mmCIF file of C-alpha atoms in Angstrom:
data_model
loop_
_atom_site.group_PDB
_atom_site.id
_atom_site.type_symbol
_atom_site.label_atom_id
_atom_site.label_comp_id
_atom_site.label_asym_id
_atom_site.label_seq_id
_atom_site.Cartn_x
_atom_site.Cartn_y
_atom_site.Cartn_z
ATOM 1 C CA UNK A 1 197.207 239.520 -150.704
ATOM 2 C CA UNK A 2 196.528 242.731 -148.802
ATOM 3 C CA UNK A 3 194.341 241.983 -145.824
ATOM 4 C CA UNK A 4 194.762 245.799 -144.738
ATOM 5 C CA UNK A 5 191.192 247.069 -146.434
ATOM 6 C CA UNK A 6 190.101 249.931 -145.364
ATOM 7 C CA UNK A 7 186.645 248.587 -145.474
ATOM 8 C CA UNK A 8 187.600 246.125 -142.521
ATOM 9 C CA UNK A 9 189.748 248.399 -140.636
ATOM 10 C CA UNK A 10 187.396 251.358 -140.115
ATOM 11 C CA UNK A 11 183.741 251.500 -138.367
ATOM 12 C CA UNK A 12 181.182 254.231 -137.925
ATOM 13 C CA UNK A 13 178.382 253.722 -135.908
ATOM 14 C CA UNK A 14 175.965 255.461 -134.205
ATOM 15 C CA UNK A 15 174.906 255.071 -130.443
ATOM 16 C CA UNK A 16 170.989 254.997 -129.687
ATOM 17 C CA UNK A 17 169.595 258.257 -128.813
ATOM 18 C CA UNK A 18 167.923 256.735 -125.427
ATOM 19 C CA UNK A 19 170.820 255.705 -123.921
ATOM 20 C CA UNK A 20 171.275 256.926 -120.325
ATOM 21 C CA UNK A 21 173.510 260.192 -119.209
ATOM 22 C CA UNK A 22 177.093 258.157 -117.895
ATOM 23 C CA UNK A 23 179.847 260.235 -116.426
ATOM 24 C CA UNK A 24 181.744 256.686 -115.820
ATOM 25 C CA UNK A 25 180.618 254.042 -118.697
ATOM 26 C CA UNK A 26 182.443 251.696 -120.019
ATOM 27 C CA UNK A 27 182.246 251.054 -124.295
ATOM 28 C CA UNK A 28 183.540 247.565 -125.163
ATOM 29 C CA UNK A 29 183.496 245.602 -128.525
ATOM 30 C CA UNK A 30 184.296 242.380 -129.405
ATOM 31 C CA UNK A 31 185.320 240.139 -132.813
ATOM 32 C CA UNK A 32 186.869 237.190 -133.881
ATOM 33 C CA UNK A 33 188.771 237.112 -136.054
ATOM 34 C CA UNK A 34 188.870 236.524 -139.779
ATOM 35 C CA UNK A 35 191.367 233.188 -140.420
ATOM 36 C CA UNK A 36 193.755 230.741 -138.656
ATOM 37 C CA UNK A 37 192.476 229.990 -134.834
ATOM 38 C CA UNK A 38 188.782 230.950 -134.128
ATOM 39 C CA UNK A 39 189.884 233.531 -131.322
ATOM 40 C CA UNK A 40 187.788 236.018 -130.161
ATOM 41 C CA UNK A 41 189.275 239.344 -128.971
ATOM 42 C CA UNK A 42 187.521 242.468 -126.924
ATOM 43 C CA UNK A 43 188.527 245.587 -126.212
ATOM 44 C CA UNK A 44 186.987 248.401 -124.385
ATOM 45 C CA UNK A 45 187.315 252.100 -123.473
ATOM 46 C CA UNK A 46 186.322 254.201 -120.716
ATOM 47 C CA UNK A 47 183.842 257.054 -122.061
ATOM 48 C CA UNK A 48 181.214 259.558 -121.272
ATOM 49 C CA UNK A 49 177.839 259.422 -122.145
ATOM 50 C CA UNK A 50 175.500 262.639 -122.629
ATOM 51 C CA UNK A 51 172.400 260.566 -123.060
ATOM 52 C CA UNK A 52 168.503 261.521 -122.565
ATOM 53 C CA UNK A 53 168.015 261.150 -119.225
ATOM 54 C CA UNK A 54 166.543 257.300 -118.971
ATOM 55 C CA UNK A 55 167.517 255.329 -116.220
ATOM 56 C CA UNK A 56 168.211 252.031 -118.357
ATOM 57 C CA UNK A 57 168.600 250.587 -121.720
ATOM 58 C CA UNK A 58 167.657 247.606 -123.285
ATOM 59 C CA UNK A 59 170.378 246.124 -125.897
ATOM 60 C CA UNK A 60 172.070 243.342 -127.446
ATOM 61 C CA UNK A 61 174.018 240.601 -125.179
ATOM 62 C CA UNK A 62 177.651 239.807 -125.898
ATOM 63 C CA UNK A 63 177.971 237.293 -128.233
ATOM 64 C CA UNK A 64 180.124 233.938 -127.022
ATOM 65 C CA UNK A 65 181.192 232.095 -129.918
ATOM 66 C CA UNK A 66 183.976 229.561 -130.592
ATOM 67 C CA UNK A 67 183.755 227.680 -127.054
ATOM 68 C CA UNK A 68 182.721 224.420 -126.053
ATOM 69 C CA UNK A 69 178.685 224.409 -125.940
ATOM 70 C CA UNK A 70 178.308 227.795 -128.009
ATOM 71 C CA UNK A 71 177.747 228.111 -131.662
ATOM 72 C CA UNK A 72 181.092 228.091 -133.897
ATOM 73 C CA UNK A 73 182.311 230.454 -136.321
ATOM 74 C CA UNK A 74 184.216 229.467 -139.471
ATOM 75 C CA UNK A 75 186.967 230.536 -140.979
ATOM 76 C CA UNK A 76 185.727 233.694 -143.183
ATOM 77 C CA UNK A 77 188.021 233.197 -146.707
ATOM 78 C CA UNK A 78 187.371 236.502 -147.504
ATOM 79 C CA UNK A 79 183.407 236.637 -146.638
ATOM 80 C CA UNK A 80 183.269 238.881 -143.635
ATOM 81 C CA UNK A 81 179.434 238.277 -143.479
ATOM 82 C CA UNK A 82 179.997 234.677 -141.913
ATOM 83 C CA UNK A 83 178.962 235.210 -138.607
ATOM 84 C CA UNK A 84 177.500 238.197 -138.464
ATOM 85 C CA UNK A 85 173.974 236.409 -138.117
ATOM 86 C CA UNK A 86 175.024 235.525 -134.262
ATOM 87 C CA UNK A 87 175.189 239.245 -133.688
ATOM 88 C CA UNK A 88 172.115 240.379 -135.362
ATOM 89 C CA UNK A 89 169.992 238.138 -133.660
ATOM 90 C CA UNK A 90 171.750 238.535 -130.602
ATOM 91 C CA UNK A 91 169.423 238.080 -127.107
ATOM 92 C CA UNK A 92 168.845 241.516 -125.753
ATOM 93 C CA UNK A 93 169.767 242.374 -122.026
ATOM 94 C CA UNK A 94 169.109 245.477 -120.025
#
């Protein structure tokens, strides 16, 4: 089986509109993945942000998952929707 979908591969996404001007911010994103061990990986990338001018923003908190005394995510089989309900419903953080 080819676990190389483009579907799973590839993201587009759109960052808000009030986020604040950043010569120095840091982007970072996080998953775990799919099968086998529950591991969760992050990566992140140094960017620059041409935002609207507000001193703060208010968005979701990082999701821990797959330690002891956090929730646990399952093995997907194929279902990449398992889990996703931990990041939608994520506590925010400013």
């Amino acid at each position: 089986k080819n676990n190389n979908n483009p579907e799973v591969l590839s993201y587009t996404f759109t960052l808000p509109k009030d986020l604040p001007s950043s010569d120095s911010a840091v982007f970072s994103w996080s998953w775990v993945n799919a099968s086998g061990n529950r591991e969760f990986y992050q990566n992140c990338a140094d960017v620059v942000i041409k935002g609207t001018g507000s001193k703060s923003y208010t968005g979701k908190k990082m999701v821990i998952a797959n330690v002891s005394g956090y929730p646990t995510i399952p093995e997907m089989a194929d279902n990449y929707n398992i889990g996703v309900d931990r990041y939608n419903n994520a506590d925010k953080i400013t």
